[in-house]
Amino acid sequence: MLSLLIVDDEPTIVDTLAFTIDWEQLEIMTVYKAYSAKDALLILSEHAVDIVIADINMPRMTGIELVAEIYQQYRHVKSVLLSGHAEFAYAKQAIKYGVSDYLLKPVSDEDLIAVISRLVHKIKEEWQEVVSQTRVVDTLKESLPILKDKLLNEMLMGRVKEDSLVYLLDLYELPFHLGDEICIMVIRMEESLPEFNERDFYLVEYAIMNIAVEMLGDSHDLWPCKDANGLLVLLVRNKSGRDDNEMVDEHKKFDSLAMQLQRNIGLYLKRVVSIIVSKWGRFPEDISTLYSYITEQIRSRLANESGCFLSGQLPEAAYVQQPLYRLYETPTLQHLLENRRWGEYREKLEMVIEDMKQAGNLSEEHVREAYTVVVGSFYYYAHKHNRLLSDLVGNTAVLDRSVYSVQQFSEWAFYMLDKIQRSDQAEQRSSREKMTLKIREYIDRNLSTASLQTIADAVYLHPVYLSRLYKTETGEGISEYIQKQRMLKAVEMLKNNSLKIYEISEHMGFKNAAYFSKLFREEYGMTPNEFREQL
């Protein structure tokens, strides 16, 4: 939704334009009013404005001077000038300031609506151009290294689904295909490099990749990333499609090249590194397993070693994976709950439970460990929101339930999650209902001055969000409700014959009695005087 600013030194013109047109129909959510160019510039500095309608003939600073200033400071803002016949030729000169259109006074509703509709359409087209395919592609190319790094990190954690992977591989121009033979190579720099800053680390890693591509690029495709532990990880694809017997020799050749890579890094970069090469597997299903296996080797075998080389031909037992490793991956369960990412929490919990079901070395202690972590995340969420977990789930007995098996843990965890989520949704609904009541109370107390902006300021919400929230809850716009309440109040006041029509108009916030009469007639099919005569 867009916003509009009306500027004229005659308040009646500004108010009439602001209240006569159904701006929401034109996708204008917020209408600002200014009675001088100075006020207009102040509003522009404090609020996001898309369209300005300005009178050309104003004291101190003219409309042309105003649009010239807007052109200098706010190039995205569309300007429309209002002018009389005598000023029209003069107004045409403002074309160099990007004025979008001109309207002759007095302005008809139809002409104004037509001009604003065109500008709204034009603004949409311009934003569409911003996100057009050409720009997206250009931006994508600039971001490719980061995107490739992130995608590989997600794959190492087993988080990428195969159906989306095929699309991303093509989009990122990666030469990897389903079923390709792959392995993982990890390069760990052994020196702390205290004399180097972060940029120097980046340069050393860049130099290592250059050497790796030079040595391995003819026979293998390399896809690098920096993992969460700060290790340089390379996904390796063998370019040749030979039979199994020949591939054994190819794997030995690759190990030999990897050892030469380690030597050349030391020779040309004067840096000691350890290189660990995993077994060979299939893309993409084996990536997470190979990575877990290789990081386990680093933890168990290289803790006190430096400058080592480990090939993939290690005992099969090294593939044994901890059944709860996903439980501790980022984002944590606490983080997901804290940000109300219910779907992601549920998905992670499902993966943890599936891992537990598939594990051959699962003990009762593992179940208790998983229970402790999950219940801890529930307590954290409840106390973070100043609630008791027992209040959220409505049952203290479930908190003390004994859990000994994966099935029991699964039933308990999802029961608790459903309860907490429903409680949160109910609280959100209650909060919205309270906000709607607060808005209406404010309007009732400030009927003559209430507007979308004043209400937004009073309840500390952005006008666009406030308008959307109110309409979702009540089915009507805020301006509609304000006008309806003003008309109801006017009806009550008309029963008092001592009050003049213009006094009632001013009390309702209308500076123009004729405009008040027009709205009253639209609402009740008669003028205020006719209504009073019927009484």
PDB file of N, CA, C and O in Angstrom, residues 328-379:
ATOM      1  N   TYR A 328      21.498 -30.826  18.245  1.00  0.00           N
ATOM      2  CA  TYR A 328      22.357 -29.720  18.667  1.00  0.00           C
ATOM      3  C   TYR A 328      22.790 -28.832  17.506  1.00  0.00           C
ATOM      4  O   TYR A 328      23.563 -27.897  17.693  1.00  0.00           O
ATOM      5  N   GLU A 329      22.301 -29.119  16.301  1.00  0.00           N
ATOM      6  CA  GLU A 329      22.640 -28.277  15.162  1.00  0.00           C
ATOM      7  C   GLU A 329      21.910 -26.942  15.255  1.00  0.00           C
ATOM      8  O   GLU A 329      20.827 -26.837  15.817  1.00  0.00           O
ATOM      9  N   THR A 330      22.522 -25.920  14.687  1.00  0.00           N
ATOM     10  CA  THR A 330      21.849 -24.628  14.595  1.00  0.00           C
ATOM     11  C   THR A 330      20.899 -24.622  13.398  1.00  0.00           C
ATOM     12  O   THR A 330      21.187 -25.294  12.397  1.00  0.00           O
ATOM     13  N   PRO A 331      19.766 -23.905  13.469  1.00  0.00           N
ATOM     14  CA  PRO A 331      19.298 -23.157  14.627  1.00  0.00           C
ATOM     15  C   PRO A 331      18.801 -24.086  15.729  1.00  0.00           C
ATOM     16  O   PRO A 331      18.216 -25.129  15.443  1.00  0.00           O
ATOM     17  N   THR A 332      19.056 -23.712  16.977  1.00  0.00           N
ATOM     18  CA  THR A 332      18.675 -24.566  18.100  1.00  0.00           C
ATOM     19  C   THR A 332      17.157 -24.573  18.284  1.00  0.00           C
ATOM     20  O   THR A 332      16.448 -23.694  17.781  1.00  0.00           O
ATOM     21  N   LEU A 333      16.675 -25.547  19.044  1.00  0.00           N
ATOM     22  CA  LEU A 333      15.244 -25.623  19.335  1.00  0.00           C
ATOM     23  C   LEU A 333      14.771 -24.375  20.080  1.00  0.00           C
ATOM     24  O   LEU A 333      13.677 -23.856  19.823  1.00  0.00           O
ATOM     25  N   GLN A 334      15.603 -23.887  20.998  1.00  0.00           N
ATOM     26  CA  GLN A 334      15.242 -22.672  21.733  1.00  0.00           C
ATOM     27  C   GLN A 334      15.082 -21.493  20.793  1.00  0.00           C
ATOM     28  O   GLN A 334      14.126 -20.713  20.902  1.00  0.00           O
ATOM     29  N   HIS A 335      16.007 -21.360  19.845  1.00  0.00           N
ATOM     30  CA  HIS A 335      15.946 -20.244  18.898  1.00  0.00           C
ATOM     31  C   HIS A 335      14.683 -20.324  18.034  1.00  0.00           C
ATOM     32  O   HIS A 335      14.028 -19.304  17.778  1.00  0.00           O
ATOM     33  N   LEU A 336      14.340 -21.523  17.584  1.00  0.00           N
ATOM     34  CA  LEU A 336      13.160 -21.692  16.740  1.00  0.00           C
ATOM     35  C   LEU A 336      11.884 -21.330  17.487  1.00  0.00           C
ATOM     36  O   LEU A 336      10.995 -20.666  16.940  1.00  0.00           O
ATOM     37  N   LEU A 337      11.790 -21.758  18.749  1.00  0.00           N
ATOM     38  CA  LEU A 337      10.598 -21.434  19.541  1.00  0.00           C
ATOM     39  C   LEU A 337      10.536 -19.952  19.862  1.00  0.00           C
ATOM     40  O   LEU A 337       9.471 -19.334  19.810  1.00  0.00           O
ATOM     41  N   GLU A 338      11.696 -19.378  20.191  1.00  0.00           N
ATOM     42  CA  GLU A 338      11.741 -17.964  20.555  1.00  0.00           C
ATOM     43  C   GLU A 338      11.206 -17.093  19.422  1.00  0.00           C
ATOM     44  O   GLU A 338      10.573 -16.066  19.648  1.00  0.00           O
ATOM     45  N   ASN A 339      11.433 -17.522  18.178  1.00  0.00           N
ATOM     46  CA  ASN A 339      10.985 -16.767  17.010  1.00  0.00           C
ATOM     47  C   ASN A 339       9.689 -17.304  16.415  1.00  0.00           C
ATOM     48  O   ASN A 339       9.323 -16.956  15.290  1.00  0.00           O
ATOM     49  N   ARG A 340       9.030 -18.188  17.179  1.00  0.00           N
ATOM     50  CA  ARG A 340       7.740 -18.763  16.769  1.00  0.00           C
ATOM     51  C   ARG A 340       7.808 -19.414  15.391  1.00  0.00           C
ATOM     52  O   ARG A 340       6.858 -19.346  14.600  1.00  0.00           O
ATOM     53  N   ARG A 341       8.900 -20.080  15.104  1.00  0.00           N
ATOM     54  CA  ARG A 341       9.047 -20.798  13.831  1.00  0.00           C
ATOM     55  C   ARG A 341       8.560 -22.234  14.048  1.00  0.00           C
ATOM     56  O   ARG A 341       9.325 -23.185  14.088  1.00  0.00           O
ATOM     57  N   TRP A 342       7.242 -22.355  14.210  1.00  0.00           N
ATOM     58  CA  TRP A 342       6.628 -23.617  14.616  1.00  0.00           C
ATOM     59  C   TRP A 342       6.881 -24.728  13.608  1.00  0.00           C
ATOM     60  O   TRP A 342       7.191 -25.863  13.991  1.00  0.00           O
ATOM     61  N   GLY A 343       6.745 -24.418  12.332  1.00  0.00           N
ATOM     62  CA  GLY A 343       6.931 -25.442  11.302  1.00  0.00           C
ATOM     63  C   GLY A 343       8.346 -25.992  11.285  1.00  0.00           C
ATOM     64  O   GLY A 343       8.561 -27.205  11.166  1.00  0.00           O
ATOM     65  N   GLU A 344       9.331 -25.106  11.420  1.00  0.00           N
ATOM     66  CA  GLU A 344      10.730 -25.549  11.415  1.00  0.00           C
ATOM     67  C   GLU A 344      11.047 -26.363  12.671  1.00  0.00           C
ATOM     68  O   GLU A 344      11.814 -27.323  12.616  1.00  0.00           O
ATOM     69  N   TYR A 345      10.468 -25.953  13.806  1.00  0.00           N
ATOM     70  CA  TYR A 345      10.676 -26.713  15.048  1.00  0.00           C
ATOM     71  C   TYR A 345      10.132 -28.134  14.883  1.00  0.00           C
ATOM     72  O   TYR A 345      10.790 -29.115  15.217  1.00  0.00           O
ATOM     73  N   ARG A 346       8.920 -28.212  14.332  1.00  0.00           N
ATOM     74  CA  ARG A 346       8.291 -29.524  14.152  1.00  0.00           C
ATOM     75  C   ARG A 346       9.112 -30.390  13.191  1.00  0.00           C
ATOM     76  O   ARG A 346       9.321 -31.575  13.432  1.00  0.00           O
ATOM     77  N   GLU A 347       9.606 -29.776  12.112  1.00  0.00           N
ATOM     78  CA  GLU A 347      10.393 -30.513  11.126  1.00  0.00           C
ATOM     79  C   GLU A 347      11.694 -31.031  11.738  1.00  0.00           C
ATOM     80  O   GLU A 347      12.085 -32.183  11.513  1.00  0.00           O
ATOM     81  N   LYS A 348      12.345 -30.200  12.549  1.00  0.00           N
ATOM     82  CA  LYS A 348      13.597 -30.631  13.178  1.00  0.00           C
ATOM     83  C   LYS A 348      13.330 -31.759  14.170  1.00  0.00           C
ATOM     84  O   LYS A 348      14.083 -32.735  14.247  1.00  0.00           O
ATOM     85  N   LEU A 349      12.247 -31.635  14.923  1.00  0.00           N
ATOM     86  CA  LEU A 349      11.893 -32.674  15.885  1.00  0.00           C
ATOM     87  C   LEU A 349      11.603 -33.995  15.161  1.00  0.00           C
ATOM     88  O   LEU A 349      12.009 -35.073  15.624  1.00  0.00           O
ATOM     89  N   GLU A 350      10.919 -33.916  14.035  1.00  0.00           N
ATOM     90  CA  GLU A 350      10.631 -35.135  13.250  1.00  0.00           C
ATOM     91  C   GLU A 350      11.918 -35.807  12.781  1.00  0.00           C
ATOM     92  O   GLU A 350      12.040 -37.039  12.812  1.00  0.00           O
ATOM     93  N   MET A 351      12.904 -34.996  12.342  1.00  0.00           N
ATOM     94  CA  MET A 351      14.172 -35.560  11.876  1.00  0.00           C
ATOM     95  C   MET A 351      14.944 -36.212  13.024  1.00  0.00           C
ATOM     96  O   MET A 351      15.533 -37.284  12.861  1.00  0.00           O
ATOM     97  N   VAL A 352      14.922 -35.578  14.196  1.00  0.00           N
ATOM     98  CA  VAL A 352      15.602 -36.149  15.369  1.00  0.00           C
ATOM     99  C   VAL A 352      14.986 -37.497  15.730  1.00  0.00           C
ATOM    100  O   VAL A 352      15.689 -38.486  15.970  1.00  0.00           O
ATOM    101  N   ILE A 353      13.670 -37.540  15.746  1.00  0.00           N
ATOM    102  CA  ILE A 353      12.975 -38.785  16.106  1.00  0.00           C
ATOM    103  C   ILE A 353      13.229 -39.871  15.073  1.00  0.00           C
ATOM    104  O   ILE A 353      13.437 -41.042  15.416  1.00  0.00           O
ATOM    105  N   GLU A 354      13.249 -39.504  13.788  1.00  0.00           N
ATOM    106  CA  GLU A 354      13.534 -40.477  12.738  1.00  0.00           C
ATOM    107  C   GLU A 354      14.954 -41.029  12.885  1.00  0.00           C
ATOM    108  O   GLU A 354      15.188 -42.238  12.720  1.00  0.00           O
ATOM    109  N   ASP A 355      15.918 -40.150  13.197  1.00  0.00           N
ATOM    110  CA  ASP A 355      17.300 -40.606  13.437  1.00  0.00           C
ATOM    111  C   ASP A 355      17.352 -41.589  14.601  1.00  0.00           C
ATOM    112  O   ASP A 355      18.058 -42.598  14.551  1.00  0.00           O
ATOM    113  N   MET A 356      16.581 -41.307  15.648  1.00  0.00           N
ATOM    114  CA  MET A 356      16.568 -42.179  16.821  1.00  0.00           C
ATOM    115  C   MET A 356      15.986 -43.545  16.465  1.00  0.00           C
ATOM    116  O   MET A 356      16.470 -44.578  16.926  1.00  0.00           O
ATOM    117  N   LYS A 357      14.941 -43.523  15.626  1.00  0.00           N
ATOM    118  CA  LYS A 357      14.326 -44.794  15.235  1.00  0.00           C
ATOM    119  C   LYS A 357      15.264 -45.647  14.390  1.00  0.00           C
ATOM    120  O   LYS A 357      15.249 -46.879  14.462  1.00  0.00           O
ATOM    121  N   GLN A 358      16.098 -44.976  13.571  1.00  0.00           N
ATOM    122  CA  GLN A 358      16.992 -45.702  12.673  1.00  0.00           C
ATOM    123  C   GLN A 358      18.294 -46.134  13.344  1.00  0.00           C
ATOM    124  O   GLN A 358      19.018 -46.976  12.818  1.00  0.00           O
ATOM    125  N   ALA A 359      18.603 -45.508  14.496  1.00  0.00           N
ATOM    126  CA  ALA A 359      19.897 -45.777  15.145  1.00  0.00           C
ATOM    127  C   ALA A 359      19.940 -47.197  15.696  1.00  0.00           C
ATOM    128  O   ALA A 359      18.997 -47.660  16.349  1.00  0.00           O
ATOM    129  N   GLY A 360      21.066 -47.865  15.453  1.00  0.00           N
ATOM    130  CA  GLY A 360      21.214 -49.224  15.984  1.00  0.00           C
ATOM    131  C   GLY A 360      21.845 -49.245  17.360  1.00  0.00           C
ATOM    132  O   GLY A 360      21.873 -50.275  18.026  1.00  0.00           O
ATOM    133  N   ASN A 361      22.372 -48.109  17.801  1.00  0.00           N
ATOM    134  CA  ASN A 361      23.071 -48.061  19.088  1.00  0.00           C
ATOM    135  C   ASN A 361      22.353 -47.165  20.086  1.00  0.00           C
ATOM    136  O   ASN A 361      22.972 -46.541  20.942  1.00  0.00           O
ATOM    137  N   LEU A 362      21.012 -47.067  19.964  1.00  0.00           N
ATOM    138  CA  LEU A 362      20.253 -46.164  20.824  1.00  0.00           C
ATOM    139  C   LEU A 362      19.982 -46.811  22.181  1.00  0.00           C
ATOM    140  O   LEU A 362      19.555 -47.961  22.270  1.00  0.00           O
ATOM    141  N   SER A 363      20.231 -46.045  23.235  1.00  0.00           N
ATOM    142  CA  SER A 363      19.956 -46.529  24.585  1.00  0.00           C
ATOM    143  C   SER A 363      18.857 -45.678  25.215  1.00  0.00           C
ATOM    144  O   SER A 363      18.466 -44.640  24.680  1.00  0.00           O
ATOM    145  N   GLU A 364      18.384 -46.134  26.370  1.00  0.00           N
ATOM    146  CA  GLU A 364      17.374 -45.369  27.095  1.00  0.00           C
ATOM    147  C   GLU A 364      17.920 -43.998  27.495  1.00  0.00           C
ATOM    148  O   GLU A 364      17.183 -43.004  27.556  1.00  0.00           O
ATOM    149  N   GLU A 365      19.231 -43.938  27.754  1.00  0.00           N
ATOM    150  CA  GLU A 365      19.851 -42.660  28.109  1.00  0.00           C
ATOM    151  C   GLU A 365      19.722 -41.640  26.982  1.00  0.00           C
ATOM    152  O   GLU A 365      19.546 -40.455  27.223  1.00  0.00           O
ATOM    153  N   HIS A 366      19.818 -42.113  25.734  1.00  0.00           N
ATOM    154  CA  HIS A 366      19.658 -41.207  24.602  1.00  0.00           C
ATOM    155  C   HIS A 366      18.250 -40.614  24.587  1.00  0.00           C
ATOM    156  O   HIS A 366      18.060 -39.437  24.272  1.00  0.00           O
ATOM    157  N   VAL A 367      17.249 -41.437  24.904  1.00  0.00           N
ATOM    158  CA  VAL A 367      15.869 -40.947  24.940  1.00  0.00           C
ATOM    159  C   VAL A 367      15.728 -39.876  26.018  1.00  0.00           C
ATOM    160  O   VAL A 367      15.108 -38.825  25.801  1.00  0.00           O
ATOM    161  N   ARG A 368      16.328 -40.139  27.191  1.00  0.00           N
ATOM    162  CA  ARG A 368      16.250 -39.169  28.276  1.00  0.00           C
ATOM    163  C   ARG A 368      16.976 -37.871  27.911  1.00  0.00           C
ATOM    164  O   ARG A 368      16.548 -36.773  28.275  1.00  0.00           O
ATOM    165  N   GLU A 369      18.092 -38.024  27.176  1.00  0.00           N
ATOM    166  CA  GLU A 369      18.831 -36.831  26.742  1.00  0.00           C
ATOM    167  C   GLU A 369      17.967 -35.981  25.821  1.00  0.00           C
ATOM    168  O   GLU A 369      17.884 -34.748  25.976  1.00  0.00           O
ATOM    169  N   ALA A 370      17.324 -36.624  24.845  1.00  0.00           N
ATOM    170  CA  ALA A 370      16.464 -35.893  23.917  1.00  0.00           C
ATOM    171  C   ALA A 370      15.305 -35.233  24.668  1.00  0.00           C
ATOM    172  O   ALA A 370      14.951 -34.072  24.405  1.00  0.00           O
ATOM    173  N   TYR A 371      14.715 -35.969  25.623  1.00  0.00           N
ATOM    174  CA  TYR A 371      13.619 -35.435  26.424  1.00  0.00           C
ATOM    175  C   TYR A 371      14.070 -34.184  27.185  1.00  0.00           C
ATOM    176  O   TYR A 371      13.366 -33.157  27.220  1.00  0.00           O
ATOM    177  N   THR A 372      15.266 -34.235  27.767  1.00  0.00           N
ATOM    178  CA  THR A 372      15.780 -33.117  28.557  1.00  0.00           C
ATOM    179  C   THR A 372      15.974 -31.869  27.693  1.00  0.00           C
ATOM    180  O   THR A 372      15.613 -30.759  28.099  1.00  0.00           O
ATOM    181  N   VAL A 373      16.526 -32.051  26.490  1.00  0.00           N
ATOM    182  CA  VAL A 373      16.760 -30.904  25.606  1.00  0.00           C
ATOM    183  C   VAL A 373      15.431 -30.290  25.153  1.00  0.00           C
ATOM    184  O   VAL A 373      15.254 -29.064  25.156  1.00  0.00           O
ATOM    185  N   VAL A 374      14.478 -31.138  24.773  1.00  0.00           N
ATOM    186  CA  VAL A 374      13.205 -30.642  24.260  1.00  0.00           C
ATOM    187  C   VAL A 374      12.384 -29.965  25.352  1.00  0.00           C
ATOM    188  O   VAL A 374      11.840 -28.868  25.155  1.00  0.00           O
ATOM    189  N   VAL A 375      12.294 -30.594  26.517  1.00  0.00           N
ATOM    190  CA  VAL A 375      11.520 -29.974  27.595  1.00  0.00           C
ATOM    191  C   VAL A 375      12.184 -28.677  28.047  1.00  0.00           C
ATOM    192  O   VAL A 375      11.518 -27.720  28.435  1.00  0.00           O
ATOM    193  N   GLY A 376      13.518 -28.634  27.957  1.00  0.00           N
ATOM    194  CA  GLY A 376      14.228 -27.394  28.282  1.00  0.00           C
ATOM    195  C   GLY A 376      13.843 -26.267  27.340  1.00  0.00           C
ATOM    196  O   GLY A 376      13.683 -25.118  27.769  1.00  0.00           O
ATOM    197  N   SER A 377      13.666 -26.585  26.053  1.00  0.00           N
ATOM    198  CA  SER A 377      13.256 -25.551  25.094  1.00  0.00           C
ATOM    199  C   SER A 377      11.832 -25.070  25.393  1.00  0.00           C
ATOM    200  O   SER A 377      11.523 -23.884  25.227  1.00  0.00           O
ATOM    201  N   PHE A 378      10.973 -25.979  25.856  1.00  0.00           N
ATOM    202  CA  PHE A 378       9.597 -25.590  26.204  1.00  0.00           C
ATOM    203  C   PHE A 378       9.588 -24.665  27.431  1.00  0.00           C
ATOM    204  O   PHE A 378       8.880 -23.657  27.455  1.00  0.00           O
ATOM    205  N   TYR A 379      10.357 -25.037  28.447  1.00  0.00           N
ATOM    206  CA  TYR A 379      10.445 -24.177  29.639  1.00  0.00           C
ATOM    207  C   TYR A 379      11.011 -22.801  29.267  1.00  0.00           C
ATOM    208  O   TYR A 379      10.540 -21.764  29.749  1.00  0.00           O
TER     209      TYR A 379
END
